[in-house]
XYZ file of C-alpha atoms in Angstrom:
776
model
C -0.068 0.019 -0.048
C 1.822 3.182 -0.588
C 0.096 6.833 0.217
C 1.055 8.498 -2.998
C -0.646 12.018 -4.134
C -3.646 10.775 -5.753
C -4.715 13.895 -7.770
C -4.632 13.403 -11.513
C -2.956 16.715 -12.378
C -0.544 17.936 -14.917
C 2.301 15.877 -14.901
C 5.783 17.129 -13.975
C 4.104 20.652 -13.722
C 6.853 22.476 -14.898
C 5.372 25.657 -15.216
C 4.103 26.067 -12.254
C 7.640 24.821 -10.203
C 7.551 28.867 -8.735
C 4.405 30.742 -7.774
C 3.468 33.003 -10.284
C 4.371 36.809 -10.304
C 1.677 39.635 -8.878
C -0.972 37.792 -10.717
C -4.323 39.724 -10.733
C -6.101 39.889 -7.581
C -9.595 38.623 -8.568
C -8.563 36.464 -11.558
C -11.548 34.184 -12.199
C -11.420 30.664 -13.482
C -12.746 31.471 -16.769
C -9.583 33.164 -17.472
C -7.546 30.821 -16.599
C -8.558 28.315 -18.770
C -7.391 30.628 -21.813
C -4.102 31.345 -19.808
C -0.725 31.308 -22.445
C 0.656 27.784 -21.211
C 2.005 25.250 -23.419
C -0.411 22.309 -22.351
C -3.403 24.614 -22.501
C -5.665 24.137 -25.409
C -5.899 27.098 -27.575
C -10.020 26.699 -27.915
C -12.044 26.231 -25.405
C -12.876 22.694 -25.243
C -16.538 20.543 -24.445
C -18.238 20.603 -20.983
C -16.066 17.845 -18.555
C -18.828 14.859 -18.113
C -19.288 13.809 -14.215
C -19.022 10.705 -13.332
C -21.963 9.713 -11.913
C -21.623 7.615 -8.078
C -24.650 5.353 -9.434
C -22.752 1.540 -8.556
C -24.098 0.688 -11.770
C -21.835 3.119 -13.726
C -19.381 2.935 -16.075
C -16.724 5.886 -15.313
C -16.731 7.371 -18.665
C -13.132 9.581 -20.035
C -12.984 13.341 -19.209
C -12.427 15.817 -21.331
C -10.746 19.823 -20.677
C -13.773 21.855 -19.499
C -14.407 25.507 -17.890
C -14.417 25.771 -14.173
C -17.145 27.527 -12.232
C -17.864 28.505 -8.660
C -21.054 29.727 -8.797
C -22.424 25.816 -7.811
C -20.615 26.416 -4.534
C -22.160 29.470 -4.179
C -25.824 28.815 -4.322
C -25.134 25.371 -1.920
C -23.501 27.933 0.350
C -25.623 30.986 0.191
C -28.019 28.078 1.514
C -26.945 28.377 4.810
C -24.103 30.207 5.721
C -24.482 34.064 6.431
C -22.933 36.669 4.503
C -19.672 37.612 6.295
C -18.931 33.367 6.318
C -19.622 33.915 2.359
C -16.879 36.832 1.097
C -14.477 34.803 3.558
C -14.933 31.895 1.262
C -14.876 33.965 -2.183
C -11.192 35.484 -0.937
C -10.220 32.160 0.077
C -11.343 30.875 -3.709
C -9.826 34.223 -5.644
C -5.752 33.221 -3.566
C -6.268 29.358 -4.746
C -7.675 31.046 -8.034
C -4.559 33.024 -8.270
C -1.895 30.422 -6.695
C -3.373 27.532 -9.286
C -3.260 30.505 -12.299
C -1.968 28.388 -15.663
C -2.112 24.672 -13.900
C -4.424 22.330 -15.589
C -5.408 19.028 -14.632
C -4.178 15.528 -16.897
C -7.908 15.840 -17.914
C -6.459 19.712 -19.379
C -9.595 21.771 -16.900
C -7.774 24.356 -15.371
C -7.011 22.864 -12.103
C -9.160 24.958 -9.693
C -12.030 23.108 -10.735
C -10.321 20.033 -8.388
C -11.073 22.627 -5.077
C -13.821 23.662 -6.041
C -14.939 20.045 -6.465
C -13.608 19.235 -3.215
C -14.839 22.279 -0.963
C -18.555 21.456 -2.577
C -18.639 18.192 -0.604
C -17.730 19.540 1.721
C -20.836 22.242 1.655
C -22.997 18.927 0.908
C -22.516 18.375 4.874
C -22.788 21.823 5.677
C -19.530 21.906 7.057
C -18.206 25.628 8.143
C -16.410 28.367 6.060
C -13.241 27.600 7.668
C -13.856 23.539 6.459
C -14.656 25.289 2.859
C -11.958 27.635 2.697
C -9.407 24.829 3.679
C -10.763 22.187 0.780
C -10.333 25.381 -1.540
C -6.546 26.533 -0.215
C -5.873 22.365 0.661
C -3.041 22.003 -2.391
C -1.947 25.568 -2.375
C 0.996 24.876 0.874
C 1.992 21.700 -1.599
C 2.308 22.200 -4.613
C 2.649 26.628 -4.687
C 5.368 26.834 -1.758
C 2.816 28.983 -0.026
C 3.808 29.094 3.739
C 1.872 28.591 6.555
C 2.673 32.123 8.414
C 0.941 33.864 5.369
C -2.261 31.502 5.202
C -2.243 32.480 9.236
C -1.997 36.225 7.781
C -4.725 36.029 5.295
C -7.392 33.546 6.962
C -6.476 33.206 10.019
C -4.800 30.619 12.061
C -7.642 27.314 12.554
C -8.081 27.206 8.237
C -3.648 27.698 8.199
C -4.031 24.741 10.311
C -6.788 22.631 8.710
C -4.648 23.099 4.797
C -1.427 22.250 7.048
C -2.792 19.278 8.276
C -3.735 18.252 4.611
C -0.206 18.725 3.317
C 1.890 16.348 2.348
C 5.760 16.039 3.476
C 6.846 15.905 -0.340
C 10.038 18.302 1.303
C 11.767 15.931 3.949
C 14.390 12.914 3.093
C 13.219 9.798 3.930
C 15.209 6.405 3.710
C 12.389 4.481 2.040
C 9.089 5.608 -0.203
C 7.255 2.727 3.066
C 8.581 5.705 5.926
C 7.361 8.548 3.629
C 4.114 6.786 2.799
C 3.385 6.306 6.533
C 4.427 9.423 8.008
C 2.361 11.393 5.622
C -0.570 9.181 6.830
C 0.448 9.864 10.452
C 0.785 13.094 10.134
C -2.823 13.389 8.786
C -4.274 11.182 10.866
C -3.023 13.293 14.190
C -3.828 16.367 12.599
C -7.732 14.608 11.998
C -7.158 13.820 16.067
C -7.464 17.444 17.207
C -9.616 18.264 13.963
C -11.841 15.791 12.669
C -12.761 18.272 9.738
C -8.938 17.319 8.616
C -10.482 14.005 7.143
C -13.517 15.025 5.582
C -11.376 17.403 3.218
C -9.453 14.823 2.698
C -12.346 12.218 2.411
C -13.738 14.596 -0.093
C -10.569 15.396 -1.977
C -10.049 11.672 -2.477
C -13.702 11.053 -3.550
C -13.226 13.480 -5.769
C -10.058 12.087 -7.549
C -11.480 8.741 -7.322
C -13.861 9.713 -9.782
C -11.852 11.633 -11.790
C -9.123 9.382 -12.570
C -10.080 7.401 -16.096
C -7.182 9.641 -17.161
C -4.662 8.356 -15.378
C -2.548 5.154 -16.159
C -3.859 1.669 -15.857
C -0.961 1.668 -12.824
C -1.581 4.527 -11.053
C -5.552 4.091 -10.892
C -4.508 0.787 -9.767
C -2.120 2.311 -7.111
C -4.223 4.834 -5.880
C -7.178 2.517 -5.892
C -5.808 0.063 -3.548
C -4.554 2.594 -0.711
C -8.312 4.202 -1.261
C -9.815 0.740 -0.743
C -7.054 -0.161 2.435
C -7.521 3.143 4.433
C -9.758 5.449 2.769
C -12.603 3.245 2.420
C -12.022 1.936 6.634
C -11.850 5.559 7.861
C -15.708 7.166 6.026
C -16.532 3.579 7.293
C -15.447 4.379 11.197
C -16.982 7.701 10.266
C -20.144 6.456 10.196
C -20.028 8.627 6.160
C -22.246 5.614 4.500
C -22.704 6.908 1.112
C -18.576 8.688 1.033
C -17.547 4.903 1.989
C -19.677 2.873 -1.129
C -18.909 4.917 -3.379
C -15.401 5.242 -3.157
C -15.542 1.214 -2.863
C -16.969 1.133 -6.148
C -14.602 3.175 -7.920
C -11.537 1.593 -6.184
C -13.560 -1.684 -7.537
C -14.512 -0.312 -10.974
C -10.785 0.550 -11.336
C -8.814 -2.136 -9.788
C -10.981 -5.287 -11.762
C -12.502 -3.649 -15.028
C -13.329 -6.012 -16.464
C -15.155 -7.496 -13.227
C -16.994 -4.495 -12.541
C -18.062 -3.882 -16.190
C -19.183 -7.772 -16.548
C -21.473 -7.471 -13.312
C -22.859 -4.856 -13.698
C -24.454 -5.928 -17.020
C -25.649 -8.731 -15.499
C -27.098 -6.518 -12.278
C -28.598 -4.705 -15.086
C -30.151 -7.863 -16.552
C -31.873 -9.179 -13.310
C -33.188 -5.394 -12.257
C -35.418 -6.389 -15.257
C -35.812 -9.438 -14.445
C -36.887 -8.507 -10.808
C -38.978 -5.772 -11.066
C -42.496 -7.745 -10.507
C -41.131 -9.123 -7.012
C -39.820 -6.154 -6.334
C -42.593 -4.377 -6.745
C -44.762 -6.991 -4.771
C -42.660 -7.385 -2.139
C -42.893 -2.628 -1.981
C -46.840 -2.569 -2.201
C -47.454 -5.001 0.232
C -45.282 -3.999 2.976
C -47.026 -0.595 2.305
C -50.239 -2.230 2.743
C -49.530 -3.509 5.732
C -47.717 -0.972 7.586
C -50.544 1.691 6.863
C -53.171 -0.653 7.962
C -51.439 -0.833 10.838
C -51.395 2.855 11.373
C -47.679 3.084 11.302
C -46.281 6.380 9.157
C -43.539 5.071 7.132
C -41.175 5.726 4.261
C -40.784 2.383 2.302
C -37.953 2.545 -0.986
C -35.828 -0.831 -2.186
C -32.314 -0.539 -2.442
C -30.182 -2.065 -4.870
C -26.702 -3.147 -3.393
C -23.748 -1.643 -3.935
C -21.357 -3.882 -7.170
C -18.841 -4.199 -4.328
C -20.578 -5.354 -1.899
C -21.977 -7.946 -4.509
C -18.749 -8.601 -5.681
C -17.648 -9.381 -1.807
C -20.197 -11.892 -0.874
C -19.983 -13.966 -4.223
C -15.647 -14.335 -3.678
C -16.261 -15.145 0.554
C -19.094 -17.118 0.139
C -18.174 -18.503 -3.289
C -21.350 -18.321 -5.440
C -22.479 -17.575 -8.649
C -23.962 -13.871 -9.655
C -27.595 -16.546 -9.974
C -26.774 -17.349 -6.352
C -27.199 -14.501 -4.623
C -30.472 -14.391 -4.228
C -29.855 -10.719 -1.537
C -29.315 -8.379 -4.585
C -32.448 -6.364 -2.914
C -33.155 -4.882 -0.265
C -35.895 -2.198 1.415
C -35.810 0.551 3.836
C -38.147 1.344 6.251
C -37.629 4.904 7.249
C -40.347 5.723 10.130
C -41.445 8.511 12.935
C -40.570 7.134 15.988
C -38.253 5.237 17.895
C -41.304 2.677 19.311
C -42.127 2.212 15.968
C -39.195 0.655 14.724
C -40.002 -2.439 16.649
C -43.968 -1.978 16.182
C -42.672 -1.987 12.293
C -40.421 -4.953 12.915
C -43.143 -6.992 14.753
C -45.772 -5.935 11.692
C -43.628 -7.144 8.875
C -42.595 -10.553 10.396
C -45.960 -11.149 10.467
C -45.998 -10.373 6.919
C -42.729 -12.834 5.266
C -41.580 -15.544 8.226
C -38.189 -13.993 9.468
C -35.005 -16.037 9.050
C -33.163 -17.493 11.908
C -30.422 -15.835 13.054
C -30.614 -13.213 10.397
C -31.636 -10.759 13.549
C -29.515 -8.158 14.611
C -30.584 -5.049 16.928
C -27.948 -2.085 16.116
C -30.281 -0.043 17.837
C -30.417 -1.039 21.582
C -25.939 -1.771 20.942
C -25.123 0.754 18.299
C -21.996 -0.031 16.129
C -19.334 2.447 16.714
C -19.890 4.457 13.867
C -23.016 5.715 15.328
C -25.011 3.407 12.923
C -28.640 2.726 14.498
C -30.813 0.541 12.580
C -33.209 -3.099 12.773
C -31.865 -5.315 10.187
C -33.792 -8.674 9.777
C -34.037 -10.726 6.424
C -37.462 -12.522 5.533
C -38.261 -15.066 2.979
C -40.155 -12.899 0.283
C -42.478 -14.158 -2.615
C -41.436 -17.026 -4.329
C -38.744 -17.837 -1.609
C -35.815 -15.319 -2.174
C -34.780 -14.044 1.139
C -35.086 -9.966 1.252
C -33.067 -8.321 3.667
C -35.752 -5.077 5.508
C -33.397 -1.984 7.349
C -35.940 -0.314 9.978
C -34.863 2.682 11.085
C -36.152 6.751 12.708
C -35.307 9.862 10.012
C -32.416 10.664 12.736
C -31.188 7.438 12.626
C -31.055 7.641 8.515
C -29.020 10.385 8.221
C -26.775 9.547 11.060
C -26.454 6.173 8.919
C -25.602 8.424 5.235
C -23.677 11.166 6.593
C -22.293 10.234 9.926
C -19.975 12.212 11.518
C -21.126 14.708 9.846
C -24.614 14.889 9.993
C -25.986 17.587 11.698
C -22.963 19.571 11.290
C -22.221 22.175 13.748
C -17.955 22.482 14.805
C -18.021 22.892 18.385
C -14.794 24.346 20.374
C -15.967 22.122 23.704
C -16.136 18.441 23.858
C -19.550 18.995 26.286
C -21.835 20.698 22.813
C -20.579 17.440 20.780
C -23.492 14.961 20.092
C -23.252 12.028 21.322
C -22.214 10.232 17.944
C -19.097 13.430 17.883
C -18.367 12.794 20.970
C -17.702 8.457 20.021
C -15.366 9.911 17.370
C -13.258 12.310 19.364
C -12.856 9.408 22.243
C -11.924 6.831 19.333
C -9.265 10.194 17.861
C -7.162 10.761 21.199
C -6.872 7.267 21.066
C -4.765 7.787 17.888
C -3.075 9.898 20.271
C -1.973 7.312 22.978
C -1.003 5.122 20.068
C 1.287 7.967 18.573
C 2.813 8.104 22.063
C 4.143 4.923 22.468
C 4.684 4.227 19.157
C 8.330 3.563 18.129
C 8.538 5.028 14.517
C 5.860 6.134 11.735
C 5.484 2.851 9.761
C 4.662 0.669 13.304
C 2.021 3.912 14.029
C 0.298 3.150 10.458
C 0.538 -0.832 11.623
C -1.975 0.065 14.665
C -3.876 2.524 12.951
C -4.599 0.059 10.481
C -5.817 -3.073 12.459
C -8.561 -0.911 14.676
C -10.147 0.234 11.062
C -12.410 -3.270 11.000
C -15.831 -2.817 9.722
C -16.984 -5.857 12.270
C -17.260 -4.909 15.879
C -18.234 -7.634 19.059
C -20.213 -5.581 22.100
C -19.036 -6.868 25.446
C -19.444 -5.939 28.903
C -18.518 -4.971 31.748
C -19.253 -6.254 35.273
C -20.911 -2.429 35.747
C -22.642 -2.721 32.304
C -20.850 -0.869 30.611
C -21.235 -1.401 26.853
C -16.979 -2.250 24.908
C -16.179 -2.212 21.470
C -14.240 -3.860 19.925
C -12.479 -6.248 16.823
C -13.830 -9.153 15.970
C -11.389 -11.606 17.100
C -10.462 -9.105 20.286
C -9.374 -10.906 23.350
C -9.726 -9.950 27.198
C -6.314 -8.427 27.178
C -7.494 -6.230 24.238
C -10.761 -5.289 26.542
C -8.468 -3.863 29.636
C -5.993 -1.992 27.209
C -9.612 -0.314 25.862
C -10.353 0.302 29.693
C -6.830 1.575 30.577
C -3.581 0.715 29.235
C -3.064 0.414 33.484
C -5.362 -2.476 33.283
C -3.407 -3.795 30.783
C -0.155 -4.132 31.891
C -0.833 -5.873 35.423
C -3.498 -8.152 34.270
C -2.777 -11.614 35.830
C -6.660 -13.824 34.767
C -9.693 -12.629 33.762
C -13.040 -14.281 33.862
C -16.086 -14.603 31.697
C -19.336 -14.325 32.244
C -18.384 -15.471 35.504
C -15.841 -18.488 34.508
C -12.193 -18.399 34.697
C -10.988 -18.175 30.786
C -8.116 -18.311 29.281
C -6.410 -14.421 28.435
C -6.131 -15.338 24.210
C -9.783 -16.601 24.490
C -12.139 -14.719 21.544
C -14.781 -12.441 23.487
C -18.193 -12.547 21.930
C -21.428 -10.513 21.604
C -22.863 -10.268 24.995
C -19.747 -11.401 26.804
C -19.038 -9.995 30.952
C -15.881 -8.929 31.540
C -13.702 -9.070 34.989
C -10.289 -8.235 34.995
C -7.934 -9.110 37.893
C -4.643 -7.178 38.485
C -1.346 -7.077 39.818
C 0.623 -3.823 40.700
C 3.304 -6.407 39.805
C 2.379 -8.318 36.712
C 3.997 -7.028 33.578
C 2.940 -7.657 30.226
C 3.886 -10.424 28.145
C 5.716 -10.493 25.020
C 3.608 -12.930 23.681
C 0.452 -11.300 24.353
C 1.720 -9.638 21.490
C 0.680 -13.202 19.085
C -2.723 -13.168 19.482
C -4.222 -9.784 20.381
C -6.275 -7.751 18.066
C -6.591 -4.287 18.905
C -4.162 -1.028 17.968
C -3.992 0.018 21.417
C -3.137 -3.027 22.491
C -0.282 -3.575 20.758
C 1.140 -0.357 20.843
C 1.022 -0.158 24.842
C 2.358 -3.986 24.750
C 5.229 -2.537 22.247
C 5.538 -0.076 24.230
C 6.085 -1.433 27.349
C 8.979 -4.290 26.487
C 10.658 -1.590 24.835
C 10.917 1.126 27.608
C 11.461 -1.400 30.916
C 13.401 -4.042 28.857
C 15.799 -1.798 27.563
C 19.151 -2.662 29.339
C 18.698 -6.037 28.303
C 17.935 -5.398 24.182
C 21.078 -2.772 24.423
C 23.052 -5.761 26.184
C 21.747 -8.094 23.214
C 21.930 -6.059 20.729
C 25.269 -4.823 21.713
C 26.616 -8.815 21.073
C 24.489 -9.521 18.288
C 26.212 -6.321 15.949
C 30.260 -7.366 17.498
C 29.292 -10.516 16.380
C 28.166 -9.650 12.750
C 30.976 -7.400 12.685
C 33.783 -9.555 13.801
C 32.540 -12.055 10.602
C 33.846 -8.987 8.390
C 36.773 -8.185 9.728
C 36.046 -5.051 11.724
C 36.581 -4.301 15.664
C 33.043 -3.747 17.295
C 34.686 -1.014 18.878
C 32.847 2.253 16.531
C 35.423 5.650 16.164
C 33.401 8.737 16.845
C 33.136 10.343 13.719
C 32.213 7.232 12.155
C 29.770 6.563 15.426
C 28.425 10.189 14.523
C 27.400 9.007 10.221
C 26.397 5.662 11.328
C 23.488 7.464 13.789
C 22.716 10.503 11.461
C 22.142 8.343 8.495
C 20.224 5.454 10.288
C 18.253 7.896 12.196
C 18.983 6.708 15.317
C 19.659 9.008 18.746
C 22.843 7.346 20.520
C 24.708 4.063 19.796
C 21.930 2.346 22.843
C 18.991 3.242 21.092
C 20.813 1.800 17.884
C 21.231 -1.499 20.128
C 18.088 -1.859 21.428
C 16.753 -1.640 17.758
C 18.967 -4.812 17.589
C 18.323 -6.319 20.445
C 13.896 -6.434 19.727
C 14.750 -7.251 16.330
C 14.183 -4.026 14.867
C 16.977 -3.773 13.168
C 19.074 -6.675 11.417
C 22.526 -6.776 13.002
C 24.187 -8.316 9.408
C 22.743 -4.853 7.949
C 24.323 -2.795 10.496
C 26.824 -4.316 9.713
C 27.653 -4.201 6.449
C 26.246 -0.457 6.604
C 29.010 0.203 8.740
C 31.570 -1.479 6.839
C 30.477 0.708 3.627
C 30.832 4.078 5.553
C 34.491 2.835 6.198
C 34.672 2.144 1.977
C 34.375 -1.436 2.027
C 31.664 -3.658 -0.140
C 28.371 -1.013 -0.500
C 25.627 -1.745 2.123
C 23.099 -2.170 -0.791
C 24.821 -5.331 -1.929
C 22.884 -8.531 -1.432
C 23.191 -10.377 1.997
C 23.812 -13.907 2.256
C 21.260 -15.541 4.716
C 23.566 -18.349 5.487
C 25.854 -16.112 6.955
C 24.354 -17.209 10.343
C 25.737 -20.055 10.696
C 29.248 -18.563 10.088
C 29.023 -16.502 13.407
C 29.920 -16.995 16.168
C 26.788 -18.209 18.198
C 24.765 -16.473 20.654
C 25.408 -17.384 24.401
C 21.979 -18.657 25.621
C 21.387 -18.644 30.035
C 17.958 -18.442 30.209
C 18.112 -15.577 32.906
C 18.736 -12.846 30.144
C 14.653 -11.998 30.949
C 12.217 -11.357 28.609
C 14.660 -9.828 25.449
C 14.758 -13.632 25.512
C 12.482 -15.908 25.166
C 11.773 -19.873 25.114
C 9.066 -20.926 22.073
C 6.717 -22.593 23.476
C 5.803 -24.469 20.674
C 8.997 -26.690 21.514
C 10.116 -26.061 24.504
C 13.663 -26.425 23.838
C 16.135 -27.188 26.973
C 19.737 -26.681 27.780
C 21.024 -30.436 25.934
C 18.864 -29.168 22.980
C 20.501 -28.479 19.711
C 18.789 -24.219 19.268
C 18.582 -21.700 16.699
C 17.250 -18.679 17.483
C 14.595 -16.206 15.583
C 15.027 -12.418 15.982
C 11.034 -10.501 15.942
C 9.576 -6.975 15.688
C 10.213 -6.060 18.674
C 9.509 -8.955 20.665
C 13.267 -9.819 21.114
C 15.157 -13.162 20.477
C 12.945 -16.428 20.417
C 14.532 -19.814 20.686
C 13.525 -22.663 18.986
C 14.687 -26.413 19.182
C 16.668 -26.555 15.532
C 14.025 -29.744 14.837
C 11.192 -27.526 15.806
C 8.475 -27.792 12.865
C 7.016 -24.129 13.648
C 10.864 -22.883 13.310
C 11.896 -24.365 10.058
C 8.157 -23.023 8.365
C 9.019 -19.837 10.070
C 13.206 -19.928 8.581
C 11.666 -20.020 4.940
C 10.034 -17.747 5.464
C 12.376 -14.911 6.574
C 15.685 -16.462 6.859
C 17.494 -13.057 7.646
C 15.829 -13.265 10.490
C 17.785 -16.278 12.237
C 20.738 -16.643 13.641
C 23.255 -19.109 15.688
C 22.470 -19.676 19.167
C 24.065 -22.582 21.943
C 23.464 -23.281 25.636
C 25.541 -20.886 28.346
C 27.647 -23.704 30.729
C 25.995 -21.484 33.548
C 22.422 -22.262 33.778
C 21.396 -21.662 37.407
C 17.164 -22.127 36.578
C 15.076 -24.958 35.960
C 13.681 -25.154 31.963
C 9.596 -26.622 31.646
C 9.624 -29.748 29.327
C 6.418 -31.736 28.109
C 6.147 -35.483 28.471
C 3.182 -37.450 27.226
C 2.163 -41.192 29.041
C -0.065 -44.396 28.094
C -1.845 -45.897 31.145
C -3.675 -48.139 32.512
C -7.268 -47.183 33.746
C -6.516 -48.482 37.677
C -6.788 -46.941 41.492
C -3.619 -45.067 42.319
C -1.846 -44.420 38.845
C -2.196 -40.971 39.005
C -0.541 -40.718 42.155
C 2.264 -43.200 41.726
C 3.440 -41.363 38.684
C 3.473 -37.907 39.939
C 5.502 -39.725 43.014
C 8.320 -40.565 41.111
C 8.373 -37.313 39.038
C 9.154 -35.903 42.423
C 11.377 -38.393 43.271
C 12.953 -37.620 39.901
C 13.705 -34.197 41.521
C 11.324 -32.302 38.939
C 8.181 -29.869 39.347
C 4.997 -30.260 38.474
C 3.548 -26.780 36.439
C 0.374 -28.524 34.735
C -1.258 -31.808 34.247
C -4.140 -32.843 32.251
C -5.721 -36.571 31.051
C -7.880 -37.216 27.449
C -9.516 -40.636 28.590
C -10.034 -43.166 25.252
C -13.716 -44.176 24.358
C -13.290 -47.603 25.692
C -12.511 -45.993 29.259
C -9.518 -48.348 29.470
C -7.075 -46.295 28.699
C -5.712 -42.404 29.668
C -3.495 -40.373 27.979
C -1.336 -38.384 30.804
C 0.058 -34.870 29.819
C 2.525 -33.128 32.222
C 4.628 -30.224 32.032
C 7.750 -30.555 34.721
C 10.555 -28.562 35.129
C 13.777 -29.869 34.559
C 17.771 -28.596 34.710
C 18.477 -30.428 31.075
C 18.001 -32.959 28.225
C 20.440 -35.857 30.642
C 17.958 -34.997 33.840
C 14.803 -35.201 31.216
C 15.975 -38.469 30.126
C 16.645 -39.726 33.520
C 13.137 -38.910 34.438
C 11.904 -40.505 31.775
C 13.454 -43.764 32.426
C 12.334 -43.908 36.132
C 8.830 -42.951 34.950
C 8.411 -45.188 32.725
C 8.891 -48.604 35.363
C 6.281 -47.678 37.113
C 3.364 -50.095 37.290
C 0.827 -49.023 34.721
C 2.392 -46.641 32.689
C 2.576 -48.599 28.986
C 4.557 -45.325 27.172
C 6.120 -42.174 27.718
C 7.715 -39.950 26.233
C 8.846 -36.485 24.801
C 6.144 -34.325 23.322
C 7.151 -31.487 20.920
C 4.706 -29.440 19.452
């Protein structure tokens, strides 16, 4: 996913490299269309057709046209004061002057794009500051207008909005991934302080997607992929369902044009075939609701092409098997009538079991409220109904932008805006705990899941989490301190594992201990960005000395393999820190110790700084075998973990895996899970060996097949104790005939020799048929 400029503007923009010198103060877009420029057509071209937002429309090619601000002015005059309208016109004139002579790839004056973005914002009735920022959103990025100048002309709020929308093109980054992640991070943090930033950005992206036909297929695919991965989920998270659906369909049309056209043709044909069924259902529903004295608007709705395509892909269906292409919406006048209408519809058509959802009692994360039910209509066709009030309908279509009134105080916000504000504030929490932009982007994308699960605290407060979330995610959703100190959990008053996947309606209670700390293993199952960032932050800070020591050892070994002394002279250190963006050598060592940087690559970079082979040369993934192994004593702390899949003990041949922000994970060399992962990421594996000073016990799993007889468990447990081993877990599986049992123990032993003696002693216990060490 690449965050690249989506504006289909003049490639290279040679004529606009610098701001125009003293352009007329009141230049109009009409005069701009004929401005002298090598790429400006000599005659006024025909007006540009607008791409329909209908999911069935095939986006046509654009031709050059003339921009006009009159339609925007008419929209604003409906709700804006004369004073505010005057400010907007000033912003328009300034933007028009700055973009004078600049064209889009379609041949249109570039000012047509800011005007179109402002019109979309005007549909949401955003305030004057937001409309001004929409008109000015490209002047800083394209025309080198300084923020101070915008503050002087239009005030700090407008300048801050424009700054939040501008990319960081003038900053040099180590990679394109880092650049796109930093741009996205800046936009989201600006959004956290003012949600109008993302509303304008979504309007900007929507217009660009509508007018992207003139771009090359590769560029269309990249931009559409980014839109689908980032902007579509954000629009859904903010409840902007109209934008959400249109962006989905436009992305689908550009990513898979042939599939889009084929499906559009099939839906168009089916529409005619099913018209009789739809008409019959509409008449029946209207008549039934009228007879029940329920004032309601009833209308059919067609699912989006992408929605149909997604269902076909996920359920492996052909188009003819997707029966619920049509749905119906019932909009009533009151909350009570929603449920009365539901009962009336259920008396008209039989409901499908398990297909009813009450999003009124428990609304979605984005504020959406409706009753959903699927009924068996005429001819056995399943038909989905959505029942809601007018107020719910406005929120469902426009989300946080519905009834937009921007307020300074949180107390003045609507319930939906408060929910949005809380989510945006969580972005700031993640930012404070995140190491870099790429990691921040990773955490935020995790939280943009549309599906949610709703669970309760013991005091009946509802907590909404992504589907697949665990009690650890629940604990961090309440407070970071609770998550950090979690030791156990009860679900519905029953003890449960912290790995348990939560379900709708679960009552979750967290037990904490002030001495407890997060475990690196939690990162393997938590789902929310907040939990993931908090755990990683803790592991980085609390275990910093261990990580620094491990990183220093790993780098020293990699340098020695290249014939370089681990002692780095000061000039070389300064260059290394500057080029690696690390503040100190300790930070660089810590990054290596937690797996964020690879010691071999850092060593190669140092070799290049000293005039050796280029640091960008290919790295031999088998070089780990040539380095001196890292010594493992088992007491290094959480920076070194023993893999739970194979539970290595001293005496086993072992190998180490460097995991990002989790340190070193030690596997046995014959571990099947390790072999699979090594094939995927060979550069993250290093040679390790056991140390000689091992002053602790190590867990190992054993499995026994025993006769079902009296006292057998006690005899086995006693023999394990006599063998100087401690039992930390015991489990039993019973066979169907109740003749043999399978016992499983986790025991603590000193090393492989100690375990072999234990197995030999237990094998001689009467009633034990077989005993072996259990591996993954």
